[in-house]
CSV table of C-alpha atoms and ligand atoms in Angstrom, one decimal:
chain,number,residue,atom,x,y,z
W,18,UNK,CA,11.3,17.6,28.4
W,19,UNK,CA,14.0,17.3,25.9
W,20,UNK,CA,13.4,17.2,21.9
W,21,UNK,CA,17.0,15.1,22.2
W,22,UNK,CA,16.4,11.3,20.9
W,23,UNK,CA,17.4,9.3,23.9
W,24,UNK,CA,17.7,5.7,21.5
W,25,UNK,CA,20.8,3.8,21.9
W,26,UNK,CA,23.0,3.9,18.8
W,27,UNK,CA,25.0,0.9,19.4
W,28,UNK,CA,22.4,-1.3,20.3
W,29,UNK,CA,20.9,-0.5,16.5
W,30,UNK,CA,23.9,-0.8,14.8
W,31,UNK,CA,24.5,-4.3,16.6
W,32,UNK,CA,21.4,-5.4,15.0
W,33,UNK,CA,22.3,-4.5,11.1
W,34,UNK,CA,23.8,-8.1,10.3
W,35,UNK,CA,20.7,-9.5,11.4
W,36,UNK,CA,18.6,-7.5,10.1
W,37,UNK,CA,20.0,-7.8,6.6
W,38,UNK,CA,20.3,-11.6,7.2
W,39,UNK,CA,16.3,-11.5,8.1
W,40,UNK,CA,15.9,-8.8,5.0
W,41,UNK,CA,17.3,-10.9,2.1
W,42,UNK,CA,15.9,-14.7,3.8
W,43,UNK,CA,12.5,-12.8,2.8
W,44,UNK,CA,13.5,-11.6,-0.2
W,45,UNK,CA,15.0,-15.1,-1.3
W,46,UNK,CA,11.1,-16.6,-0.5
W,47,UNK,CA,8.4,-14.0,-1.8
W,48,UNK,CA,4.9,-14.6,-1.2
W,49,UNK,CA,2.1,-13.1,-2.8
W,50,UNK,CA,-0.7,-11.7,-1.3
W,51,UNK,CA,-2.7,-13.8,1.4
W,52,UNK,CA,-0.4,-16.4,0.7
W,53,UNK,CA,2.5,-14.9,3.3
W,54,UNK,CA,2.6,-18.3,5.2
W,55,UNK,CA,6.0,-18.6,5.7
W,56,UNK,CA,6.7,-14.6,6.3
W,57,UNK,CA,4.4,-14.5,8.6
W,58,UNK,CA,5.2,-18.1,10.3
W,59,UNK,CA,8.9,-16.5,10.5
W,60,UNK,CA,7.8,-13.2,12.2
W,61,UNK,CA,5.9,-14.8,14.7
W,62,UNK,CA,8.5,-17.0,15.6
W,63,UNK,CA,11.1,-13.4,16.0
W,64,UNK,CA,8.3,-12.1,18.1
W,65,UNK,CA,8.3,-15.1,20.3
W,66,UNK,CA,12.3,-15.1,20.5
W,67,UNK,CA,11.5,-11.4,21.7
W,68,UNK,CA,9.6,-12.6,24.3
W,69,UNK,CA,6.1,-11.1,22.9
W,70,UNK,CA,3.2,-13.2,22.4
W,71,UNK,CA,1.9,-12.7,18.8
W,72,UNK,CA,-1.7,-13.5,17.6
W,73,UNK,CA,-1.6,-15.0,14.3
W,74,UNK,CA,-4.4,-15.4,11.4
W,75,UNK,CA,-5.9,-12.0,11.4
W,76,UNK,CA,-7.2,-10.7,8.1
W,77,UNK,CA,-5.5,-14.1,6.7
W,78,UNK,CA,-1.5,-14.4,6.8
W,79,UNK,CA,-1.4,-11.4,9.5
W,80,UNK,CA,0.6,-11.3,12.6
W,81,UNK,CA,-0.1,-8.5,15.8
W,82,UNK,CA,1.7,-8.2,18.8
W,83,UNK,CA,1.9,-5.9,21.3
W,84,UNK,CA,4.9,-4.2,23.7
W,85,UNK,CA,3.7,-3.2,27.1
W,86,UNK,CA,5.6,-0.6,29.7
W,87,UNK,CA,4.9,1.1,32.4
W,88,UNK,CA,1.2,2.0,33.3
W,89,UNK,CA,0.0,4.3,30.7
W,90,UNK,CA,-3.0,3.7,28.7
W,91,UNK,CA,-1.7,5.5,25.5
W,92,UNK,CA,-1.0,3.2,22.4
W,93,UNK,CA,0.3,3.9,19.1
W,94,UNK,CA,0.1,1.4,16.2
W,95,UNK,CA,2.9,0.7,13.4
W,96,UNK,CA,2.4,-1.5,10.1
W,97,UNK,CA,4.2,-3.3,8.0
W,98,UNK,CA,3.5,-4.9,4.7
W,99,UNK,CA,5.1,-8.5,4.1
W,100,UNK,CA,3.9,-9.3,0.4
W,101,UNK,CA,5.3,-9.4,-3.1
W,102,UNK,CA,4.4,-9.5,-6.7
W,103,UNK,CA,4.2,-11.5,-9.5
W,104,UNK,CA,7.1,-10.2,-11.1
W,105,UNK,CA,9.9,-12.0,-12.5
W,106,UNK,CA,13.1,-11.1,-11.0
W,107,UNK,CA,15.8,-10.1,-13.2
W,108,UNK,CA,18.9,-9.4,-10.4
W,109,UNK,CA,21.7,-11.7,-10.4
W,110,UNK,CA,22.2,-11.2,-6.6
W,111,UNK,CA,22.8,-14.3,-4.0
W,112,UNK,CA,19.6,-13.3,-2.6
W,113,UNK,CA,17.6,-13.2,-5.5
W,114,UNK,CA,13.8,-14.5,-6.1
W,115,UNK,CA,14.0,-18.2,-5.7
W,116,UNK,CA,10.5,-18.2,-6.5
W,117,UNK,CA,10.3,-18.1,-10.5
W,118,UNK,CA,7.6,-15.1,-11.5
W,119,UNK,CA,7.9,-13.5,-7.9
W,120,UNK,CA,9.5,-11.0,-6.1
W,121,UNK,CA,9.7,-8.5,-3.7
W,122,UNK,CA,10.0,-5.5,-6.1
W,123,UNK,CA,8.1,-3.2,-4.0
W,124,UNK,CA,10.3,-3.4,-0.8
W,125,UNK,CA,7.5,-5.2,1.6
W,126,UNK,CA,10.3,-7.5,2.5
W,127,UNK,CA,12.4,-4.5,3.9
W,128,UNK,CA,9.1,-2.7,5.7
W,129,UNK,CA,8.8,-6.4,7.6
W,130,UNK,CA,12.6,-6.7,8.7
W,131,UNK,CA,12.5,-3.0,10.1
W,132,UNK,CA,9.0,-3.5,11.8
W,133,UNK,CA,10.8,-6.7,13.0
W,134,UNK,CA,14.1,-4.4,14.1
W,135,UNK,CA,11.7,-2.2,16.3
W,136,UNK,CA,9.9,-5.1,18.1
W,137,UNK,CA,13.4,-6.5,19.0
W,138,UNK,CA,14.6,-3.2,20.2
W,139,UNK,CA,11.8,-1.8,22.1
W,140,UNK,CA,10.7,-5.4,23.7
W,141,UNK,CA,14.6,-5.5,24.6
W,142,UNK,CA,14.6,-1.9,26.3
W,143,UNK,CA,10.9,-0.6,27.3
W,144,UNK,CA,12.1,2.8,27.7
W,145,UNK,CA,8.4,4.3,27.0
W,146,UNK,CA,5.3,4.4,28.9
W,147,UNK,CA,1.9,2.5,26.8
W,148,UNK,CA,1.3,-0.1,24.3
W,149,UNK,CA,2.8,-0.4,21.3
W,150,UNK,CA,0.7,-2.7,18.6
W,151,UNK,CA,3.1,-4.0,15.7
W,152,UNK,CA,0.7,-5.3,12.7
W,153,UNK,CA,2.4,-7.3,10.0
W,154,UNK,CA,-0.1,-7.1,7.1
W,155,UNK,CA,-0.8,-9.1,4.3
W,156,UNK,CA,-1.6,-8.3,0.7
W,157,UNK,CA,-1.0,-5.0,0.4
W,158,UNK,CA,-0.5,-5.3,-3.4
W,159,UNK,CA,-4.0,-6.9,-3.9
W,160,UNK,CA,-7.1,-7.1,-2.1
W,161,UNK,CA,-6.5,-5.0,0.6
W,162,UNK,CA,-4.7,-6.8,3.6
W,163,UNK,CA,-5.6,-3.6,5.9
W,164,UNK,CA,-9.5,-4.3,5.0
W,165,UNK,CA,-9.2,-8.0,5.9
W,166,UNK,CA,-7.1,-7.2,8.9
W,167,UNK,CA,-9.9,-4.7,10.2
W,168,UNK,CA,-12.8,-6.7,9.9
W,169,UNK,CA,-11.0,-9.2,11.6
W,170,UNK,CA,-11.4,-6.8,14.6
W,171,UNK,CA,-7.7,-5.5,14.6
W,172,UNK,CA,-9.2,-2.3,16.2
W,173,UNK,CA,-11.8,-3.9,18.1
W,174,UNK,CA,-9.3,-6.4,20.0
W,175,UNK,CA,-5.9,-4.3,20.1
W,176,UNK,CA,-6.3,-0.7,21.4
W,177,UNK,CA,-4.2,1.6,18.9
W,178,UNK,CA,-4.9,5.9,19.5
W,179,UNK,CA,-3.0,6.8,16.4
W,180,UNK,CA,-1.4,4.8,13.3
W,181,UNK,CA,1.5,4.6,10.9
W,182,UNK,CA,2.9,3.4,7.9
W,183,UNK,CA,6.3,3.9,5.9
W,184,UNK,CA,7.6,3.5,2.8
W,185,UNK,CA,10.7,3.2,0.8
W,186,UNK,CA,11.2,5.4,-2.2
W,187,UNK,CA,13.8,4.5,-4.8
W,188,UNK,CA,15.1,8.0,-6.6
W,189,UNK,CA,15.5,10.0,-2.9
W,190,UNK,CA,18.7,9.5,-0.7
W,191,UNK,CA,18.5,7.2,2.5
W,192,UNK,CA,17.6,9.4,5.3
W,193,UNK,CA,15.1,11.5,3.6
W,194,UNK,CA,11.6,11.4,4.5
W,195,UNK,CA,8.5,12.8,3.0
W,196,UNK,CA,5.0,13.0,3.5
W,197,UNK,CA,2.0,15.5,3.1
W,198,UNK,CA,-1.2,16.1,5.2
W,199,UNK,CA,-4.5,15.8,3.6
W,200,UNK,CA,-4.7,13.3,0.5
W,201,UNK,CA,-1.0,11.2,-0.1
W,202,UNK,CA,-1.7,9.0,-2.1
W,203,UNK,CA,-4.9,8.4,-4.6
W,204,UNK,CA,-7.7,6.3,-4.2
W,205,UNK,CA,-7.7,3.8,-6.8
W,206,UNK,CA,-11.1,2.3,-8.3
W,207,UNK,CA,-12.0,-0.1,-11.5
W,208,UNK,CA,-14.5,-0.7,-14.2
W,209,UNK,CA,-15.7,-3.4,-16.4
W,210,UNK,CA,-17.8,-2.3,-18.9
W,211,UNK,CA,-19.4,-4.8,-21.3
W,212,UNK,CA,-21.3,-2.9,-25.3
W,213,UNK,CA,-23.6,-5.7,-26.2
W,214,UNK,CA,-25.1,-5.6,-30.2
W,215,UNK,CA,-25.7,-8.5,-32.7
W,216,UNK,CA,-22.8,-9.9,-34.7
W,217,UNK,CA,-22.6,-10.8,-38.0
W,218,UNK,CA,-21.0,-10.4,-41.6
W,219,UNK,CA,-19.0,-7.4,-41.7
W,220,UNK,CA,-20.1,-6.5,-45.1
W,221,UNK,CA,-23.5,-6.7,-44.2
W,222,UNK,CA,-22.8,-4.2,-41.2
W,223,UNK,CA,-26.8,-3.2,-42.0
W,224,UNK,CA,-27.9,-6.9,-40.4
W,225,UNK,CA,-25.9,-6.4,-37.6
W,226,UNK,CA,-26.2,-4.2,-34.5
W,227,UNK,CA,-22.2,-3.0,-34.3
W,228,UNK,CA,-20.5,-2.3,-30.9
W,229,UNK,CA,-17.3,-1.4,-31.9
W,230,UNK,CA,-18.3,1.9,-33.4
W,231,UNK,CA,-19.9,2.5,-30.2
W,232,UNK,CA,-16.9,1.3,-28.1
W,233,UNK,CA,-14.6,3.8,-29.8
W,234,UNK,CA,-16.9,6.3,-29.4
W,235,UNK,CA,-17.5,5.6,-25.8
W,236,UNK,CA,-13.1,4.7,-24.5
W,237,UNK,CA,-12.9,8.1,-26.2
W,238,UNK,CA,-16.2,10.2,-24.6
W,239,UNK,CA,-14.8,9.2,-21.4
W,240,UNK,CA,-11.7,11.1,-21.6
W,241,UNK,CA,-14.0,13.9,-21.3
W,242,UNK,CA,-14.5,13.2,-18.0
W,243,UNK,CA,-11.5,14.5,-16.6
W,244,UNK,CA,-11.9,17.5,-19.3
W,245,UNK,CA,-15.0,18.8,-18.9
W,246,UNK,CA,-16.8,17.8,-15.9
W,247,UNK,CA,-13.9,18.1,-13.1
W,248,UNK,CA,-13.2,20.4,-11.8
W,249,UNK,CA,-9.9,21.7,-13.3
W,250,UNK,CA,-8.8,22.6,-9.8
W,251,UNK,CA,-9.1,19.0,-8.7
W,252,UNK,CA,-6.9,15.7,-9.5
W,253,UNK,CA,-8.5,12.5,-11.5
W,254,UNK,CA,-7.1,10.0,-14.2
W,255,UNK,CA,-9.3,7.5,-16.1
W,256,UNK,CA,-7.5,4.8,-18.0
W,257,UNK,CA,-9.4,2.6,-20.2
W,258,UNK,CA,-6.7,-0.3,-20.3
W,259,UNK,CA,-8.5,-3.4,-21.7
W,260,UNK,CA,-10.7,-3.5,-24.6
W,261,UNK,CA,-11.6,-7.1,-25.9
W,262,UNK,CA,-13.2,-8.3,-29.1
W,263,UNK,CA,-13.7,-10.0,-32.1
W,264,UNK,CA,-11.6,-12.8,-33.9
W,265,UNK,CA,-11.4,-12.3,-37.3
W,266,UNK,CA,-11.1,-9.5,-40.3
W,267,UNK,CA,-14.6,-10.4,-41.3
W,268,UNK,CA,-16.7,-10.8,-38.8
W,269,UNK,CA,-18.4,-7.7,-36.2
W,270,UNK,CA,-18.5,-8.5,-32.9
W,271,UNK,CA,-21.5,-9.1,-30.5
W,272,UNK,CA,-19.7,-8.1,-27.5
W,273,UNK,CA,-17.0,-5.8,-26.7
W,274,UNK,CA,-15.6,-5.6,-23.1
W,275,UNK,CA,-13.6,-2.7,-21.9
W,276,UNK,CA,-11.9,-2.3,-18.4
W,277,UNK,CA,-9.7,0.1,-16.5
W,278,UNK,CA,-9.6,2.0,-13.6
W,279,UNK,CA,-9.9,5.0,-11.9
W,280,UNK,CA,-7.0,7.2,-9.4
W,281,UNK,CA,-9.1,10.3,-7.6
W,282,UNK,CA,-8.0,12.1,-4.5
W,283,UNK,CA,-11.6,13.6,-3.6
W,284,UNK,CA,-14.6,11.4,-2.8
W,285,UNK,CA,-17.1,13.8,-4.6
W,286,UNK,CA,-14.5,13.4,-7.8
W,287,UNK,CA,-14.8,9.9,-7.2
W,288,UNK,CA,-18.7,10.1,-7.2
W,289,UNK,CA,-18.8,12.2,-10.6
W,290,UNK,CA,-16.4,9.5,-12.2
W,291,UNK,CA,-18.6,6.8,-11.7
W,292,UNK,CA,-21.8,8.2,-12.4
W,293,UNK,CA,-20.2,10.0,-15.4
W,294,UNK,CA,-18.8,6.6,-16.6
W,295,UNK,CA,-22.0,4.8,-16.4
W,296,UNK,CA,-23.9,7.9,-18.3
W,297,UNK,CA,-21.6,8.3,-21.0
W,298,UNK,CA,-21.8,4.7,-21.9
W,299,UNK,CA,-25.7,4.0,-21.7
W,300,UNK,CA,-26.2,7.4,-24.0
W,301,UNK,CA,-24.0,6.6,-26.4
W,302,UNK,CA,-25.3,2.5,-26.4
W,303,UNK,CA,-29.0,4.2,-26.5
W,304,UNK,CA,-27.9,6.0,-29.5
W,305,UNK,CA,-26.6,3.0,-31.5
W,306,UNK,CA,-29.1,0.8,-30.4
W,307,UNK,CA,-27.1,-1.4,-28.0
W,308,UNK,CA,-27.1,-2.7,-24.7
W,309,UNK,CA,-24.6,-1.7,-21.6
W,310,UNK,CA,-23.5,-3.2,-18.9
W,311,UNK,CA,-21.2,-1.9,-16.4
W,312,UNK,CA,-19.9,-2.4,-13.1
W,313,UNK,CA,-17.6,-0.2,-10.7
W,314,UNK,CA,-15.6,-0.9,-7.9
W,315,UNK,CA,-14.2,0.7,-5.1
W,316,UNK,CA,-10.6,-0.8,-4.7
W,317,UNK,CA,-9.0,1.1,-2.0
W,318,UNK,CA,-9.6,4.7,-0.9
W,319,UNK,CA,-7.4,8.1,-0.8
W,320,UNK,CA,-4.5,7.7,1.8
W,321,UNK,CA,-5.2,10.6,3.7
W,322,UNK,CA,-3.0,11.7,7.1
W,323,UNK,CA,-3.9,13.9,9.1
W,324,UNK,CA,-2.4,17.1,9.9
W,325,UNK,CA,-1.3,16.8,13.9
W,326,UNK,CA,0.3,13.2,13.2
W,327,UNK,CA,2.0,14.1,9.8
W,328,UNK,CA,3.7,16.8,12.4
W,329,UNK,CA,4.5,14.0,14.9
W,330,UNK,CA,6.0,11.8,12.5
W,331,UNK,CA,8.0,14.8,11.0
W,332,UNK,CA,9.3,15.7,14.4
W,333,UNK,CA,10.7,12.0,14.7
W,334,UNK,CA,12.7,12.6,11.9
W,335,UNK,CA,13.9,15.7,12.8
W,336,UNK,CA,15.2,14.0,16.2
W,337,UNK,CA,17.0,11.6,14.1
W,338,UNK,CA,18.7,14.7,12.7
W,339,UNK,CA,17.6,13.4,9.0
W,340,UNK,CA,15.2,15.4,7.4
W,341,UNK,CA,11.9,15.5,6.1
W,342,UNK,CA,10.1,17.2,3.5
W,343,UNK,CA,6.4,18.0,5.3
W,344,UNK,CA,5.2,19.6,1.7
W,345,UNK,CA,5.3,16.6,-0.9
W,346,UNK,CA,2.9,16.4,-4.1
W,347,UNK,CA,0.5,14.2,-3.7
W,348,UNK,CA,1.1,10.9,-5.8
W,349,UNK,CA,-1.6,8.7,-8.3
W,350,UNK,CA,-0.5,5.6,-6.9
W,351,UNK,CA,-2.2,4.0,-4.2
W,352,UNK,CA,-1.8,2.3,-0.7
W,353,UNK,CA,-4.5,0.0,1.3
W,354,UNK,CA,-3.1,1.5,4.1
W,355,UNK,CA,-5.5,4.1,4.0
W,356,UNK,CA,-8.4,1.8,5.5
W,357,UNK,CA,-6.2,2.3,8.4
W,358,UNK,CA,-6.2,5.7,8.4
W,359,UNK,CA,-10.0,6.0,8.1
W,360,UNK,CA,-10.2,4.5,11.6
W,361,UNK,CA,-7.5,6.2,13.5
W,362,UNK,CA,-5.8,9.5,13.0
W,363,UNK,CA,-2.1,8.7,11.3
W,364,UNK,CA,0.2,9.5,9.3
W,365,UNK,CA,1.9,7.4,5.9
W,366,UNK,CA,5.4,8.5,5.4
W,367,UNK,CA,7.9,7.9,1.9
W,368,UNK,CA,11.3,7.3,2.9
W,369,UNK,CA,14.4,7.3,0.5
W,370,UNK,CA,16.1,4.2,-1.0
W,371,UNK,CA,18.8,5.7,-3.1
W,372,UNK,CA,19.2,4.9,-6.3
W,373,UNK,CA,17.5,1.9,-6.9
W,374,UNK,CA,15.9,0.8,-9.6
W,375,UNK,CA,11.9,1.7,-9.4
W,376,UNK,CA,8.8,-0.3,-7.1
W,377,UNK,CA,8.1,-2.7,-9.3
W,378,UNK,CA,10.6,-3.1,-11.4
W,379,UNK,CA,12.6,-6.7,-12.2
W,380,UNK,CA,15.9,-5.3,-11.2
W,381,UNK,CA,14.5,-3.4,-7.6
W,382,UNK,CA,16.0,-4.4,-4.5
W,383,UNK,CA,15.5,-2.7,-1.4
W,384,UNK,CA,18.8,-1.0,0.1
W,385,UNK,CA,19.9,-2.6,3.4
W,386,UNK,CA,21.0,0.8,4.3
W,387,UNK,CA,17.8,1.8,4.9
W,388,UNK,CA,17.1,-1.2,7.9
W,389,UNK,CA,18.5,1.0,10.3
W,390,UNK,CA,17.2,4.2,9.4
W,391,UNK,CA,13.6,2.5,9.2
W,392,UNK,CA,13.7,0.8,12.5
W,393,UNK,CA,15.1,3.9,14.4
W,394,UNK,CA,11.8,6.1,12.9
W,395,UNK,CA,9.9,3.5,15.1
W,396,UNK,CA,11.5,3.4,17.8
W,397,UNK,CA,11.8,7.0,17.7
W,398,UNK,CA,8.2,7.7,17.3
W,399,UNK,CA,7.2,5.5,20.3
W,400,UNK,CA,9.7,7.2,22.5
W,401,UNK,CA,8.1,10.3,21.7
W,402,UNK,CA,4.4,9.9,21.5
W,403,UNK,CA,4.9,7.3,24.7
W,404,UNK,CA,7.4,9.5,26.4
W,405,UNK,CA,7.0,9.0,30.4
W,406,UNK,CA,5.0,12.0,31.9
W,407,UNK,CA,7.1,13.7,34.8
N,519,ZN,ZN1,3.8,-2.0,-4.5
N,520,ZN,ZN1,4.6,-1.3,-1.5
């Protein structure tokens, strides 16, 4: 056994014009979540050209295909994200949005041309020994791609052992990885609350039964949460961002509707929150007299990798001879790759951009630079954790 990475340089660096070519073609035509028809029309067809045999449609727009060598039963899967947002893209570029009010500020058009790199070069080589299962996901940015992909069977119909993900990370120098084990990345929930009284003239506030008192009273009481009934070792935010009512200087109110959401890294945190949420608002609605109505909703979970495979994924790196930080914080923002990891052990790793401009941002692009360095993790990886035995 050597720790030596056996992958062919020059074959990767052949492939950089294309890649970038495939990079900005997806860039040029953004698609927003579940609507990834063309993206994922154009993978497939690269997958065909590699001699694979994609299945199309699962969880939506998504696209699996699997690389077979040698006689092992081991498999190992690697995903990709292919959406972008609605954002209005302010670069001056040739490749820029032609899509007015979307882009590809969070990179997803980058994570689907190195996915793409890795099918091209292992399918060409098959210098490991199992199945490789490449899933091109949909709607990462909204309504949980992942979650659509699994209950379309993704790990009933394609064997996968162990899973991963990767993402770029403007602000951190290309060939610098990071990732943690335990909780990554926070889950993120969100709430609609709705304080229900009886409107009426505001200077007859005695007539009236007044919610927005009781709204104030309430956006504020829930910043308690966090305060006072979490533990102060743990993580949470609560962010009331919506509140919505009235019309005019003179009139209250009958309804006032607040939303926002939630970012916890531990399920019992996550449990408090919501129960907290709901108390706080029917006590102080009880003591005004008004009625509340609220609903919660899971959005996607805590990205959490696990220890053995954050290890594995570290060691790749290493082989590259780039390096990896093994200890990063924990980040609020959130990832719908974690349904993945709730059914297979895996790790999600952050890898660097440069100096772009931030995810989400009008003026992000994703460095081209990184193509390479992306599509040899992959390959990488699967020559490692499907190294031939003997
Ligand atoms: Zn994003
Ligand atoms: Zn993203």
């Amino acid at each position: 056994m050597t720790a030596e990475s056996t992958i062919d340089r020059a074959r990767l660096a052949s492939y950089q014009e294309q890649l970038t070519e495939w990079r900005r073609d997806f860039h040029r035509h953004p698609e927003l979540a579940f609507e990834e028809v063309r993206t994922s029309g154009l993978v497939a067809d690269r997958l065909r050209e590699f001699g694979l045999e994609p299945e199309t449609g699962i969880g939506g727009t998504g696209v699996v295909a699997v690389i077979e060598s040698g006689s092992s039963e081991r498999s190992i899967g690697l995903r990709a994200d292919m959406d972008a947002l609605p954002i209005h893209e302010q670069n001056a570029f040739d490749h820029k949005s032609t899509c007015d009010g979307k882009m590809h500020a969070c990179g997803h058009d980058g994570h689907t041309s190195m996915l793409l790199g890795a099918a091209r070069y292992l399918s060409e080589t098959r210098d490991f020994d199992g199945r490789v299962v490449l899933i091109f996901q949909p709607a990462e940015e909204k309504d949980g791609g992942a979650r659509e992909m699994i209950r379309d069977g993704l790990f009933d119909r394609f064997s996968i052992d162990q899973v991963y993900g990767m993402h770029n990370l403007p602000g951190t120098a290309v060939g610098e990885f990071a990732l943690c084990s335990g909780p990554m990345m926070a889950a993120i929930d969100t709430f609609e609350a709705r304080v229900v009284g009886i409107g009426g003239h505001a200077a007859f506030p005695h007539g009236c039964k007044d919610g927005i008192v009781a709204a104030a009273q309430i956006v504020s009481a829930w910043q308690s949460i966090v305060a006072r009934n979490v533990d102060p070792i743990e993580s949470a935010v609560i962010s009331t961002t919506m509140i919505h009512a009235g019309d005019a200087f003179n009139v209250l109110p009958a309804v006032i509707e607040l939303g926002g959401c939630v970012r916890t890294f531990d399920p019992n945190v996550q449990d408090l929150i919501q129960t907290r949420l709901r108390e706080i608002g029917e006590a102080l609605c009880a003591a005004h007299d008004l009625t509340f109505e609220f609903e919660y909703n899971r959005y996607y979970p805590a990205t959490v990798n696990s220890a053995a495979e954050v290890e594995r994924s570290a060691r790749a790196v290493s082989q590259m001879g780039m390096t990896v930080d093994t200890e990063m914080s924990p980040i609020m923002g959130s990832e719908d790759f974690s349904f993945m990891l709730q059914e297979r052990p895996g790790a999600f790793v952050m890898t660097g951009n440069g100096p772009s401009s931030g995810l989400h941002t009008p003026l992000y692009d994703f460095n081209d630079a990184l193509l390479s360095v992306g599509t040899e993790y992959w390959v990488t990886l699967v020559q490692q954790e499907l190294a031939s035995v003997g």
